Amino acid sequence: MLDSVRLYLRYVVTSVRSQMQYRASFIMLSFGHFLSTGTEFLGVWALFDRFGSVRGWALPEVAVFYGMVNIAFAISEAAARGFDTFEALIKSGEFDRYLLRPRSTALQVAVREFQIMRIGRLCQGVIALVAGSLAVDVAWTPGRVALLMAAIAGGACLFSGLFVLQATMAFWTTESLEIMNTVTYGGVETAQYPLTLYREWFRHFFTFVIPLACISYFPAQAILGRADVLGSPTWFQWLSPLVGVGFLAVALRVWRFGERHYRSTGS
Amino acid sequence: MTPQIVVENLSKTFMIAERDPGAWGAVRGLFHRRYRAVRALDGISFALEPGELVGYIGPNGAGKSTTVKILAGIMVPEGGRCEVLGRVPWDHRIANAREIGVVFGQRTQLWWDLPVIESFDLLRDIYRVPPDQHRRTRDEMVDMFDLGPLLDVPVRQLSLGQRMRCELAASLLHRPAILYLDEPTIGLDATSKLAVRELVRRLNREQGVTVILTTHDMDDIEALCHRVILINKGRILCDGTLGQLRARVSNERWLIVDLVDAEAVIDDPDVRVARRDDGRLCLRFDPERVSAMELISRVAAKHPLRDLYVENPPIEEVIARIYDQEQR
């Protein structure tokens, strides 16, 4: 395990170094990323500027949601991006090379392409989070800081799990996988807003099926110190980031199953 | 000696999705798929001793790479038994991978944008080779493959021949007992081909590495392999030495003569004139009916010769005839 972490970091260092060979391209891509995610926030801002607040939520609070989700997503986009473009590996037959190495394929695929330029979205998220929490004057206690970190880590795991699931489908078919993007990128957009804005079935979907609410809405309640109108207990708000880790674990089990299927059918 | 690789009655069928032509066919394919079964391996059996160097040959689609994939543990067959170093490879993919090396002539295992040395370092971590052992093996390989000047060059800037030397070295850094080479000389110029062959020979002789070589280049086979396994349509047609392979078709040999008189006609009951190129003739004969010595003296008595030599029919021809026999 420790050894795998070490290998992961080695891969990351090597990958970053080879991306730094094209320094100008790195700077422009990061900046472009910063701007394109920035326009998303402009949309949020425009909405609240028009209506003041939506169902009791004001802009600074939503900025906290936005920040948490985008930081988590940026991390998983950088760290698990290899899964996002995985079907190309299957199509070209390049995946055989990964199977020939004495390591888990998930580890190798994850680090295939560590995208340092995702730092653009990360900056965006940090700015929104800091600005939002200053505006609502969050009472930062060590516990709340830890919970924030846990929520971000859990979120990164959850999004990575979604990337893994999307990639796993390529073991069966390499056609029309773009539909999965509605869950990953759509999920980010959804989780940027408080859960109470949505209809009940939608809330349930994002709590129990794809537990996005567990890494944004519920921990944010505890961090902002609000009483949840949905009635979630406090202990649940504090433990909910663990659901993201569990989701990734399940996704990796499904991945192993898919790999086994692929090796038996070998297309 | 106990065999290192045992393959018994291995079989594998692929299901290929078929689709009706046209847009309507594509839509129908979404809901209802028809599959066509393609038999890639149909009862393959062989055993390899440690230190053998075997040529595994056959036309495209014969089942060569399917066999190699199964031996490498990355594909699961549907029937038959297989053990590599006492392990079932597909049940122990990772343990198996640590003890084999694989080189695909058409694909790289190195990192395109990185200098060669960094690829080597990454492989050390992937294979968990202890640092001092890695250093020793690497230096040995650098020496043997003459890689010194290439180590700091990014892989994408290497010529194909240089890259192939690095690929071979990379596949050996974890000291595998078995090496699978898939078309290692494809696309190489003549000098590089010779260099790669020489390296493969030395690896096999000096380091005792077992080598399975799949190739379309019959010069590779003639230069390197004592034993050849010939497959077609998922079945083994022939498994033996090059001499046995030839004997299966015929014992025919060729006497090539350069006549002083380019117009002369050779008429001998024991030979067939296969080719005529001005004064150069290719005479086919069966050494069981007439010895080479006797034939040479007979021909030389009638026709003044400038030069002569005796050779075997090229292996391509032998193999083409075995396939022909099989078709009938």
Coordinates of C-alpha atoms in Angstrom, one line a residue:
Chain A
M1 CA 0.0 0.0 0.0
L2 CA 2.7 2.5 1.1
D3 CA 4.7 1.3 -1.8
S4 CA 1.8 2.0 -4.2
V5 CA 1.5 5.6 -2.8
R6 CA 5.2 6.0 -3.4
L7 CA 4.9 4.8 -7.0
Y8 CA 1.9 7.1 -7.5
L9 CA 3.9 10.1 -6.4
R10 CA 6.8 9.1 -8.6
Y11 CA 4.4 8.9 -11.6
V12 CA 3.0 12.3 -10.7
V13 CA 6.5 13.9 -10.4
T14 CA 7.5 12.4 -13.7
S15 CA 4.3 13.5 -15.4
V16 CA 4.5 17.0 -14.1
R17 CA 8.1 17.3 -15.2
S18 CA 7.2 16.2 -18.7
Q19 CA 4.3 18.7 -18.9
M20 CA 6.7 21.4 -17.7
Q21 CA 8.7 20.9 -20.9
Y22 CA 6.0 22.8 -22.5
R23 CA 5.8 25.7 -20.0
A24 CA 3.9 28.3 -22.1
S25 CA 1.3 25.7 -22.9
F26 CA 0.9 24.8 -19.2
I27 CA 0.4 28.5 -18.2
M28 CA -2.1 29.2 -20.9
L29 CA -4.1 26.0 -20.2
S30 CA -4.2 26.7 -16.5
F31 CA -5.3 30.3 -17.1
G32 CA -8.0 29.1 -19.6
H33 CA -9.2 26.7 -17.1
F34 CA -9.4 29.4 -14.4
L35 CA -11.5 31.6 -16.7
S36 CA -13.9 28.8 -18.0
T37 CA -14.7 27.7 -14.5
G38 CA -15.0 31.3 -13.5
T39 CA -17.8 31.9 -15.9
E40 CA -19.7 29.1 -14.1
F41 CA -19.5 31.1 -10.9
L42 CA -20.7 34.2 -12.8
G43 CA -23.8 32.3 -13.5
V44 CA -24.4 31.6 -9.8
W45 CA -23.7 35.2 -9.0
A46 CA -26.1 36.5 -11.6
L47 CA -28.8 34.2 -10.2
F48 CA -28.5 35.5 -6.6
D49 CA -27.9 39.1 -7.7
R50 CA -31.4 38.9 -9.3
F51 CA -33.3 37.1 -6.5
G52 CA -31.2 38.1 -3.4
S53 CA -31.6 34.7 -1.9
V54 CA -33.1 31.4 -2.9
R55 CA -35.1 29.5 -0.2
G56 CA -33.1 31.0 2.6
W57 CA -29.7 30.6 0.9
A58 CA -27.6 33.7 0.2
L59 CA -24.8 34.0 -2.2
P60 CA -21.9 33.7 0.3
E61 CA -23.2 30.4 1.6
V62 CA -23.6 29.0 -1.9
A63 CA -20.0 30.2 -2.6
V64 CA -18.9 27.8 0.2
F65 CA -20.7 24.9 -1.5
Y66 CA -19.2 26.0 -4.8
G67 CA -15.7 26.2 -3.4
M68 CA -15.8 22.8 -1.7
V69 CA -17.2 21.0 -4.7
N70 CA -14.8 22.5 -7.1
I71 CA -11.7 22.0 -5.0
A72 CA -12.7 18.3 -4.7
F73 CA -13.5 18.0 -8.4
A74 CA -10.2 19.7 -9.4
I75 CA -8.3 17.3 -7.3
S76 CA -10.0 14.2 -8.8
E77 CA -9.7 15.7 -12.3
A78 CA -6.0 16.0 -11.9
A79 CA -5.5 12.7 -10.0
A80 CA -7.9 10.4 -11.8
R81 CA -8.1 12.0 -15.2
G82 CA -6.5 8.8 -16.8
F83 CA -9.9 7.1 -16.3
D84 CA -11.8 9.9 -18.2
T85 CA -10.0 9.0 -21.4
F86 CA -9.6 5.3 -20.7
E87 CA -11.7 4.0 -23.6
A88 CA -8.9 5.2 -26.0
L89 CA -6.6 2.7 -24.2
I90 CA -9.0 -0.1 -24.9
K91 CA -9.6 0.9 -28.5
S92 CA -5.9 1.1 -29.3
G93 CA -5.0 -2.1 -27.4
E94 CA -2.6 -0.1 -25.3
F95 CA -4.3 -1.5 -22.2
D96 CA -2.4 -4.8 -22.7
R97 CA 0.8 -3.1 -21.7
Y98 CA -0.8 -2.1 -18.3
L99 CA -1.9 -5.7 -17.8
L100 CA 1.7 -6.9 -18.5
R101 CA 3.0 -4.9 -15.5
P102 CA 3.0 -6.4 -12.0
R103 CA 0.8 -3.6 -10.6
S104 CA -2.9 -3.0 -10.2
T105 CA -4.3 -1.6 -13.4
A106 CA -6.4 1.0 -11.6
L107 CA -3.2 2.6 -10.2
Q108 CA -1.5 2.7 -13.6
V109 CA -4.6 4.1 -15.3
A110 CA -5.1 6.8 -12.7
V111 CA -1.7 8.2 -13.1
R112 CA -1.6 7.9 -16.8
E113 CA -2.0 11.6 -17.2
F114 CA -1.7 13.8 -14.2
Q115 CA -3.2 17.1 -15.3
I116 CA -1.5 19.9 -13.5
M117 CA -3.4 22.5 -15.4
R118 CA -6.5 21.6 -13.3
I119 CA -4.9 24.0 -10.9
G120 CA -7.1 26.6 -12.7
R121 CA -10.3 25.1 -11.2
L122 CA -8.6 24.6 -7.9
C123 CA -7.7 28.3 -7.6
Q124 CA -11.3 29.2 -8.5
G125 CA -12.6 26.9 -5.8
V126 CA -10.3 28.2 -3.1
I127 CA -11.2 31.8 -3.9
A128 CA -14.9 31.1 -3.7
L129 CA -14.5 29.2 -0.5
V130 CA -12.4 31.8 1.3
A131 CA -14.6 34.7 0.1
G132 CA -17.8 32.9 1.0
S133 CA -16.7 31.9 4.5
L134 CA -15.4 35.4 5.2
A135 CA -18.7 36.9 4.2
V136 CA -20.9 34.6 6.4
D137 CA -18.3 34.8 9.1
V138 CA -17.9 31.1 9.7
A139 CA -16.7 30.3 13.2
W140 CA -13.7 28.2 12.4
T141 CA -12.9 25.6 15.0
P142 CA -10.2 22.9 14.6
G143 CA -13.0 20.4 14.2
R144 CA -14.7 22.4 11.4
V145 CA -11.4 22.8 9.6
A146 CA -10.9 19.0 9.8
L147 CA -14.4 18.4 8.6
L148 CA -13.8 20.7 5.6
M149 CA -10.7 18.8 4.7
A150 CA -12.5 15.5 5.1
A151 CA -15.4 16.7 2.9
I152 CA -12.9 17.8 0.2
A153 CA -11.0 14.5 0.4
G154 CA -14.3 12.5 0.4
G155 CA -15.4 14.6 -2.5
A156 CA -12.3 13.9 -4.5
C157 CA -12.8 10.2 -3.8
L158 CA -16.4 10.3 -4.9
F159 CA -15.6 12.1 -8.2
S160 CA -12.7 9.7 -8.8
G161 CA -15.2 6.8 -8.2
L162 CA -17.4 8.3 -10.9
F163 CA -14.5 8.5 -13.3
V164 CA -13.7 4.9 -12.5
L165 CA -17.2 3.7 -13.1
Q166 CA -17.4 5.6 -16.4
A167 CA -14.1 4.0 -17.5
T168 CA -15.2 0.5 -16.4
M169 CA -18.0 0.6 -18.9
A170 CA -15.3 0.6 -21.6
F171 CA -14.6 -3.1 -20.7
W172 CA -18.0 -3.9 -22.2
T173 CA -18.4 -1.3 -24.9
T174 CA -16.4 1.6 -26.3
E175 CA -19.5 3.2 -27.8
S176 CA -21.3 6.3 -26.6
L177 CA -19.7 6.6 -23.2
E178 CA -20.1 10.4 -23.2
I179 CA -23.5 9.9 -21.6
M180 CA -21.6 9.3 -18.3
N181 CA -20.3 12.9 -18.5
T182 CA -23.8 14.0 -17.5
V183 CA -23.2 12.3 -14.2
T184 CA -19.7 13.6 -13.6
Y185 CA -19.8 17.1 -14.9
G186 CA -23.6 17.4 -14.3
G187 CA -22.9 16.2 -10.7
V188 CA -20.5 19.0 -10.1
E189 CA -23.0 21.6 -11.3
T190 CA -25.7 20.0 -9.1
A191 CA -23.6 19.8 -6.0
Q192 CA -22.7 23.5 -6.3
Y193 CA -26.1 24.4 -5.0
P194 CA -27.7 23.5 -1.6
L195 CA -29.7 20.3 -1.8
T196 CA -32.9 21.9 -0.5
L197 CA -33.3 23.6 -3.8
Y198 CA -34.2 20.3 -5.5
R199 CA -37.2 18.1 -5.7
E200 CA -37.3 15.1 -3.4
W201 CA -36.5 12.3 -5.9
F202 CA -33.5 14.3 -7.1
R203 CA -32.4 14.8 -3.5
H204 CA -32.7 11.1 -2.8
F205 CA -30.8 10.3 -6.0
F206 CA -27.8 12.5 -4.9
T207 CA -27.9 11.1 -1.4
F208 CA -28.4 7.4 -1.8
V209 CA -27.4 6.5 -5.4
I210 CA -24.6 8.9 -6.2
P211 CA -24.0 10.4 -2.8
L212 CA -22.9 13.9 -3.8
A213 CA -24.8 15.5 -1.0
C214 CA -22.7 13.6 1.5
I215 CA -19.6 15.5 0.5
S216 CA -21.1 18.9 0.0
Y217 CA -24.6 19.6 1.5
F218 CA -24.4 17.7 4.7
P219 CA -20.9 18.6 5.9
A220 CA -21.5 22.2 4.8
Q221 CA -24.5 22.3 7.3
A222 CA -22.1 21.5 10.1
I223 CA -19.4 23.9 8.9
L224 CA -21.9 26.8 8.5
G225 CA -23.5 25.8 11.8
R226 CA -27.1 25.8 10.4
A227 CA -29.9 23.5 11.5
D228 CA -30.7 21.3 8.5
V229 CA -34.2 21.9 7.2
L230 CA -34.1 18.3 5.9
G231 CA -33.6 17.1 9.4
S232 CA -30.3 15.3 9.1
P233 CA -28.7 14.5 12.5
T234 CA -25.5 16.3 13.4
W235 CA -23.5 13.1 13.7
F236 CA -24.4 12.2 10.2
Q237 CA -23.2 15.6 8.9
W238 CA -19.8 14.9 10.5
L239 CA -19.4 11.4 9.2
S240 CA -20.9 11.8 5.7
P241 CA -17.6 12.5 3.9
L242 CA -16.7 8.8 4.6
V243 CA -19.5 7.9 2.2
G244 CA -17.3 9.3 -0.6
V245 CA -14.4 7.0 0.4
G246 CA -16.8 4.0 0.4
F247 CA -18.1 5.0 -3.0
L248 CA -14.6 4.9 -4.4
A249 CA -13.9 1.5 -2.8
V250 CA -17.1 0.1 -4.4
A251 CA -16.2 1.6 -7.8
L252 CA -12.7 -0.1 -7.6
R253 CA -14.4 -3.4 -6.9
V254 CA -16.6 -3.0 -10.0
W255 CA -13.4 -2.0 -11.9
R256 CA -11.7 -5.3 -11.0
F257 CA -14.8 -7.2 -12.0
G258 CA -14.8 -5.4 -15.4
E259 CA -11.1 -6.1 -15.9
R260 CA -11.7 -9.8 -15.3
H261 CA -14.5 -9.8 -17.8
Y262 CA -12.3 -8.0 -20.3
R263 CA -9.6 -10.6 -19.9
S264 CA -12.0 -13.4 -20.5
T265 CA -13.6 -12.0 -23.6
G266 CA -10.5 -10.2 -24.8
S267 CA -11.8 -8.0 -27.6
Chain B
M1 CA 14.8 -30.8 -16.5
T2 CA 11.2 -29.9 -15.8
P3 CA 9.6 -27.8 -18.5
Q4 CA 9.3 -24.1 -17.7
I5 CA 6.2 -23.6 -19.8
V6 CA 3.5 -26.2 -20.3
V7 CA 0.6 -25.7 -22.6
E8 CA -2.0 -28.4 -23.0
N9 CA -4.9 -28.3 -25.4
L10 CA -5.4 -24.6 -25.1
S11 CA -8.5 -23.2 -26.8
K12 CA -10.0 -19.7 -27.2
T13 CA -12.9 -18.4 -29.1
F14 CA -13.7 -14.7 -29.7
M15 CA -17.2 -13.4 -30.1
I16 CA -17.1 -10.7 -32.8
A17 CA -20.2 -8.4 -32.8
E18 CA -21.7 -8.2 -36.3
R19 CA -23.8 -5.3 -37.5
D20 CA -26.0 -5.0 -40.5
P21 CA -24.9 -2.4 -43.0
G22 CA -26.4 1.1 -43.1
A23 CA -27.8 3.4 -40.5
W24 CA -30.8 1.1 -39.7
G25 CA -28.3 -1.7 -39.0
A26 CA -26.5 0.6 -36.5
V27 CA -29.7 1.4 -34.7
R28 CA -30.7 -2.3 -34.6
G29 CA -27.3 -3.2 -33.3
L30 CA -28.0 -1.1 -30.2
F31 CA -30.8 -3.4 -29.2
H32 CA -30.0 -6.7 -30.7
R33 CA -26.5 -7.9 -31.3
R34 CA -25.5 -10.8 -33.4
Y35 CA -22.2 -12.4 -32.7
R36 CA -20.0 -14.5 -34.8
A37 CA -17.6 -17.0 -33.1
V38 CA -14.0 -17.0 -34.3
R39 CA -11.9 -19.8 -33.1
A40 CA -8.5 -18.3 -32.3
L41 CA -6.9 -21.3 -30.6
D42 CA -8.1 -24.8 -31.3
G43 CA -6.2 -27.2 -29.0
I44 CA -2.6 -26.0 -28.8
S45 CA -0.1 -28.1 -26.9
F46 CA 3.7 -27.7 -26.4
A47 CA 6.3 -27.6 -23.6
L48 CA 9.4 -25.4 -23.3
E49 CA 12.5 -26.2 -21.3
P50 CA 14.5 -23.5 -19.6
G51 CA 16.9 -21.7 -22.0
E52 CA 15.2 -22.6 -25.2
L53 CA 14.9 -20.2 -28.0
V54 CA 11.7 -21.0 -30.0
G55 CA 10.3 -19.4 -33.1
Y56 CA 6.6 -19.2 -33.0
I57 CA 5.4 -18.5 -36.5
G58 CA 2.3 -18.4 -38.6
P59 CA 0.3 -16.0 -40.8
N60 CA -1.7 -13.1 -39.5
G61 CA -4.6 -14.2 -37.4
A62 CA -3.1 -17.7 -36.8
G63 CA -3.3 -17.3 -33.0
K64 CA 0.3 -16.3 -32.2
S65 CA -0.5 -13.2 -30.1
T66 CA -3.5 -14.9 -28.5
T67 CA -1.1 -17.6 -27.2
V68 CA 1.4 -15.0 -26.0
K69 CA -1.3 -13.1 -24.3
I70 CA -2.5 -16.2 -22.4
L71 CA 1.1 -17.1 -21.5
A72 CA 1.6 -13.6 -20.2
G73 CA -1.4 -13.9 -18.0
I74 CA -3.4 -11.0 -19.6
M75 CA -6.0 -13.2 -21.3
V76 CA -8.1 -16.1 -19.9
P77 CA -8.6 -19.1 -22.3
E78 CA -11.8 -21.0 -22.4
G79 CA -10.3 -24.4 -22.2
G80 CA -7.0 -26.3 -21.7
R81 CA -4.2 -26.1 -19.2
C82 CA -1.2 -23.8 -19.0
E83 CA 1.6 -23.4 -16.5
V84 CA 4.4 -20.9 -16.6
L85 CA 7.1 -21.5 -14.0
G86 CA 4.6 -23.7 -12.1
R87 CA 1.9 -21.0 -12.1
V88 CA -1.4 -20.6 -13.9
P89 CA -0.6 -17.3 -15.5
W90 CA -4.1 -15.8 -15.7
D91 CA -4.8 -16.6 -12.0
H92 CA -1.6 -15.0 -11.0
R93 CA -1.2 -12.1 -13.4
I94 CA 1.0 -10.0 -11.1
A95 CA 3.3 -12.8 -9.9
N96 CA 3.6 -14.0 -13.5
A97 CA 4.3 -10.5 -14.8
R98 CA 7.3 -10.1 -12.4
E99 CA 9.1 -13.0 -14.0
I100 CA 8.5 -12.3 -17.7
G101 CA 9.6 -9.7 -20.1
V102 CA 7.6 -8.7 -23.2
V103 CA 8.6 -6.6 -26.2
F104 CA 6.1 -5.6 -28.8
G105 CA 7.9 -4.4 -31.9
Q106 CA 5.1 -2.1 -32.8
R107 CA 4.4 -0.6 -29.4
T108 CA 6.6 1.0 -26.8
Q109 CA 6.9 0.3 -23.1
L110 CA 8.9 3.4 -22.6
W111 CA 7.5 6.8 -21.7
W112 CA 7.5 8.9 -24.9
D113 CA 8.4 12.3 -23.5
L114 CA 10.9 11.1 -20.9
P115 CA 14.6 10.4 -21.3
V116 CA 15.4 6.7 -21.5
I117 CA 17.1 6.7 -18.0
E118 CA 13.9 8.0 -16.4
S119 CA 11.8 5.3 -18.0
F120 CA 14.3 2.8 -16.6
D121 CA 13.9 4.3 -13.1
L122 CA 10.1 4.2 -13.3
L123 CA 10.3 0.5 -14.3
R124 CA 12.5 -0.1 -11.3
D125 CA 9.7 1.2 -9.0
I126 CA 7.0 -0.6 -10.9
Y127 CA 8.8 -3.9 -10.7
R128 CA 10.0 -3.2 -7.1
V129 CA 13.6 -4.0 -8.0
P130 CA 16.0 -3.1 -5.1
P131 CA 18.1 0.0 -6.0
D132 CA 21.5 -1.6 -5.9
Q133 CA 20.3 -4.6 -8.0
H134 CA 18.7 -2.3 -10.4
R135 CA 21.9 -0.3 -10.8
R136 CA 23.9 -3.4 -11.5
T137 CA 21.5 -4.8 -14.1
R138 CA 21.1 -1.4 -15.7
D139 CA 24.8 -0.9 -16.0
E140 CA 25.2 -4.4 -17.4
M141 CA 22.5 -3.7 -20.0
V142 CA 23.9 -0.3 -20.9
D143 CA 27.2 -2.0 -21.6
M144 CA 25.8 -4.9 -23.5
F145 CA 23.4 -2.8 -25.6
D146 CA 25.7 0.1 -25.9
L147 CA 23.1 2.5 -24.6
G148 CA 25.5 5.0 -22.9
P149 CA 24.9 7.9 -25.4
L150 CA 21.1 7.3 -25.5
L151 CA 20.3 7.4 -21.8
D152 CA 19.5 11.2 -21.6
V153 CA 17.6 11.3 -24.9
P154 CA 13.8 11.5 -24.8
V155 CA 12.3 8.3 -26.3
R156 CA 10.5 10.2 -29.0
Q157 CA 13.8 11.4 -30.5
L158 CA 15.3 7.9 -30.8
S159 CA 15.5 6.1 -34.1
L160 CA 13.6 2.8 -34.4
G161 CA 16.8 0.8 -34.1
Q162 CA 18.0 2.7 -31.1
R163 CA 14.5 2.4 -29.5
M164 CA 14.4 -1.3 -30.0
R165 CA 17.7 -1.7 -28.2
C166 CA 16.3 0.3 -25.3
E167 CA 13.0 -1.7 -25.4
L168 CA 15.0 -4.9 -25.0
A169 CA 17.0 -3.5 -22.2
A170 CA 13.9 -2.2 -20.5
S171 CA 12.2 -5.6 -20.6
L172 CA 15.2 -7.2 -18.9
L173 CA 15.7 -4.8 -16.0
H174 CA 13.8 -7.0 -13.6
R175 CA 15.8 -10.1 -14.7
P176 CA 12.9 -12.1 -16.2
A177 CA 13.4 -15.8 -16.8
I178 CA 11.3 -15.7 -19.9
L179 CA 11.2 -13.2 -22.7
Y180 CA 8.4 -12.9 -25.3
L181 CA 9.4 -11.0 -28.4
D182 CA 6.7 -10.0 -30.8
E183 CA 8.2 -8.9 -34.2
P184 CA 11.3 -7.3 -32.6
T185 CA 12.9 -6.5 -36.0
I186 CA 9.9 -5.1 -37.8
G187 CA 10.7 -1.9 -39.6
L188 CA 14.4 -2.0 -38.7
D189 CA 17.2 -1.4 -41.2
A190 CA 19.6 -4.2 -42.0
T191 CA 22.3 -3.2 -39.6
S192 CA 19.9 -2.8 -36.7
K193 CA 18.3 -6.1 -37.5
L194 CA 21.6 -7.8 -37.2
A195 CA 22.4 -6.0 -34.0
V196 CA 19.0 -7.0 -32.4
R197 CA 19.5 -10.6 -33.5
E198 CA 22.9 -10.7 -32.0
L199 CA 21.6 -9.3 -28.7
V200 CA 18.8 -11.9 -28.6
R201 CA 21.3 -14.6 -29.2
R202 CA 23.6 -13.4 -26.4
L203 CA 20.7 -13.0 -24.0
N204 CA 19.7 -16.6 -24.6
R205 CA 23.2 -18.0 -24.5
E206 CA 24.9 -16.0 -21.8
Q207 CA 22.0 -15.2 -19.5
G208 CA 20.0 -18.4 -20.1
V209 CA 16.8 -16.4 -20.8
T210 CA 14.1 -18.5 -22.4
V211 CA 12.9 -16.7 -25.5
I212 CA 9.7 -17.1 -27.5
L213 CA 10.0 -15.2 -30.7
T214 CA 7.1 -14.4 -33.0
T215 CA 8.0 -12.9 -36.3
H216 CA 7.3 -12.8 -40.0
D217 CA 10.9 -12.4 -40.8
M218 CA 12.2 -15.8 -41.7
D219 CA 15.8 -14.5 -41.6
D220 CA 15.2 -14.0 -37.8
I221 CA 14.1 -17.6 -37.5
E222 CA 17.0 -19.0 -39.5
A223 CA 19.5 -16.9 -37.7
L224 CA 18.2 -17.6 -34.2
C225 CA 15.9 -20.5 -33.6
H226 CA 16.7 -24.2 -33.2
R227 CA 13.1 -25.0 -32.7
V228 CA 10.2 -23.7 -34.6
I229 CA 6.5 -24.0 -33.8
L230 CA 4.4 -23.4 -36.9
I231 CA 0.7 -22.6 -36.4
N232 CA -2.2 -21.8 -38.6
K233 CA -5.9 -21.3 -37.8
G234 CA -5.3 -22.0 -34.1
R235 CA -3.6 -25.4 -34.6
I236 CA 0.0 -26.5 -34.5
L237 CA 1.1 -27.7 -38.0
C238 CA 4.6 -28.5 -37.1
D239 CA 6.8 -28.4 -34.0
G240 CA 10.5 -29.3 -34.4
T241 CA 13.9 -28.2 -35.7
L242 CA 14.3 -26.2 -38.9
G243 CA 15.7 -29.4 -40.5
Q244 CA 12.6 -31.4 -39.5
L245 CA 10.4 -28.6 -40.9
R246 CA 12.2 -28.9 -44.2
A247 CA 12.0 -32.6 -44.2
R248 CA 8.3 -32.5 -43.9
V249 CA 8.0 -30.8 -47.2
S250 CA 10.8 -32.4 -49.1
N251 CA 14.5 -32.9 -48.9
E252 CA 15.1 -30.8 -51.9
R253 CA 18.3 -28.8 -52.2
W254 CA 19.4 -26.3 -54.7
L255 CA 22.5 -26.3 -56.8
I256 CA 23.2 -22.8 -58.2
V257 CA 25.7 -22.7 -61.1
D258 CA 27.1 -19.9 -63.2
L259 CA 27.7 -21.2 -66.7
V260 CA 30.5 -19.8 -68.9
D261 CA 28.2 -20.3 -71.9
A262 CA 25.1 -18.4 -71.1
E263 CA 23.1 -20.2 -73.8
A264 CA 23.9 -23.8 -72.7
V265 CA 21.1 -26.1 -71.9
I266 CA 21.4 -28.6 -69.0
D267 CA 19.6 -31.8 -69.4
D268 CA 20.0 -34.2 -66.5
P269 CA 17.4 -36.8 -65.3
D270 CA 18.0 -35.9 -61.7
V271 CA 17.4 -32.2 -61.7
R272 CA 14.7 -29.7 -62.5
V273 CA 15.8 -26.3 -63.7
A274 CA 13.8 -23.9 -61.4
R275 CA 15.1 -20.6 -62.6
R276 CA 17.3 -19.2 -65.3
D277 CA 18.9 -15.8 -65.1
D278 CA 21.2 -15.5 -68.1
G279 CA 24.1 -17.8 -67.3
R280 CA 22.9 -18.5 -63.7
L281 CA 20.8 -21.5 -63.2
C282 CA 19.0 -22.9 -60.2
L283 CA 18.9 -26.7 -60.3
R284 CA 16.6 -28.5 -57.9
F285 CA 17.6 -32.0 -56.8
D286 CA 16.8 -34.6 -54.2
P287 CA 20.0 -35.6 -52.3
E288 CA 18.6 -39.1 -51.7
R289 CA 18.6 -39.8 -55.4
V290 CA 21.8 -38.1 -56.3
S291 CA 24.5 -36.7 -54.0
A292 CA 25.6 -33.1 -54.4
M293 CA 29.2 -34.2 -55.2
E294 CA 28.1 -36.5 -58.0
L295 CA 25.7 -34.0 -59.5
I296 CA 28.4 -31.3 -59.5
S297 CA 30.9 -33.5 -61.3
R298 CA 28.3 -34.6 -63.8
V299 CA 27.3 -31.0 -64.6
A300 CA 30.9 -29.7 -64.6
A301 CA 32.0 -32.5 -67.0
K302 CA 29.6 -31.3 -69.7
H303 CA 29.6 -27.5 -69.1
P304 CA 32.4 -25.2 -68.1
L305 CA 31.4 -23.4 -64.8
R306 CA 32.4 -20.0 -63.5
D307 CA 31.1 -20.6 -60.0
L308 CA 28.7 -22.8 -58.0
Y309 CA 27.2 -23.3 -54.6
V310 CA 24.6 -25.5 -52.9
E311 CA 21.8 -24.2 -50.7
N312 CA 18.6 -25.1 -48.9
P313 CA 15.3 -23.7 -50.3
P314 CA 14.5 -20.5 -48.4
I315 CA 12.3 -21.2 -45.3
E316 CA 9.5 -19.0 -46.7
E317 CA 9.1 -21.5 -49.4
V318 CA 9.0 -24.5 -47.1
I319 CA 6.4 -22.8 -45.0
A320 CA 4.3 -21.7 -47.9
R321 CA 4.3 -25.4 -49.0
I322 CA 3.2 -26.6 -45.6
Y323 CA 0.3 -24.2 -45.7
D324 CA -0.5 -25.4 -49.2
Q325 CA -0.6 -29.0 -48.1
E326 CA -2.8 -28.0 -45.2
Q327 CA -5.3 -26.3 -47.5
R328 CA -5.8 -29.4 -49.6

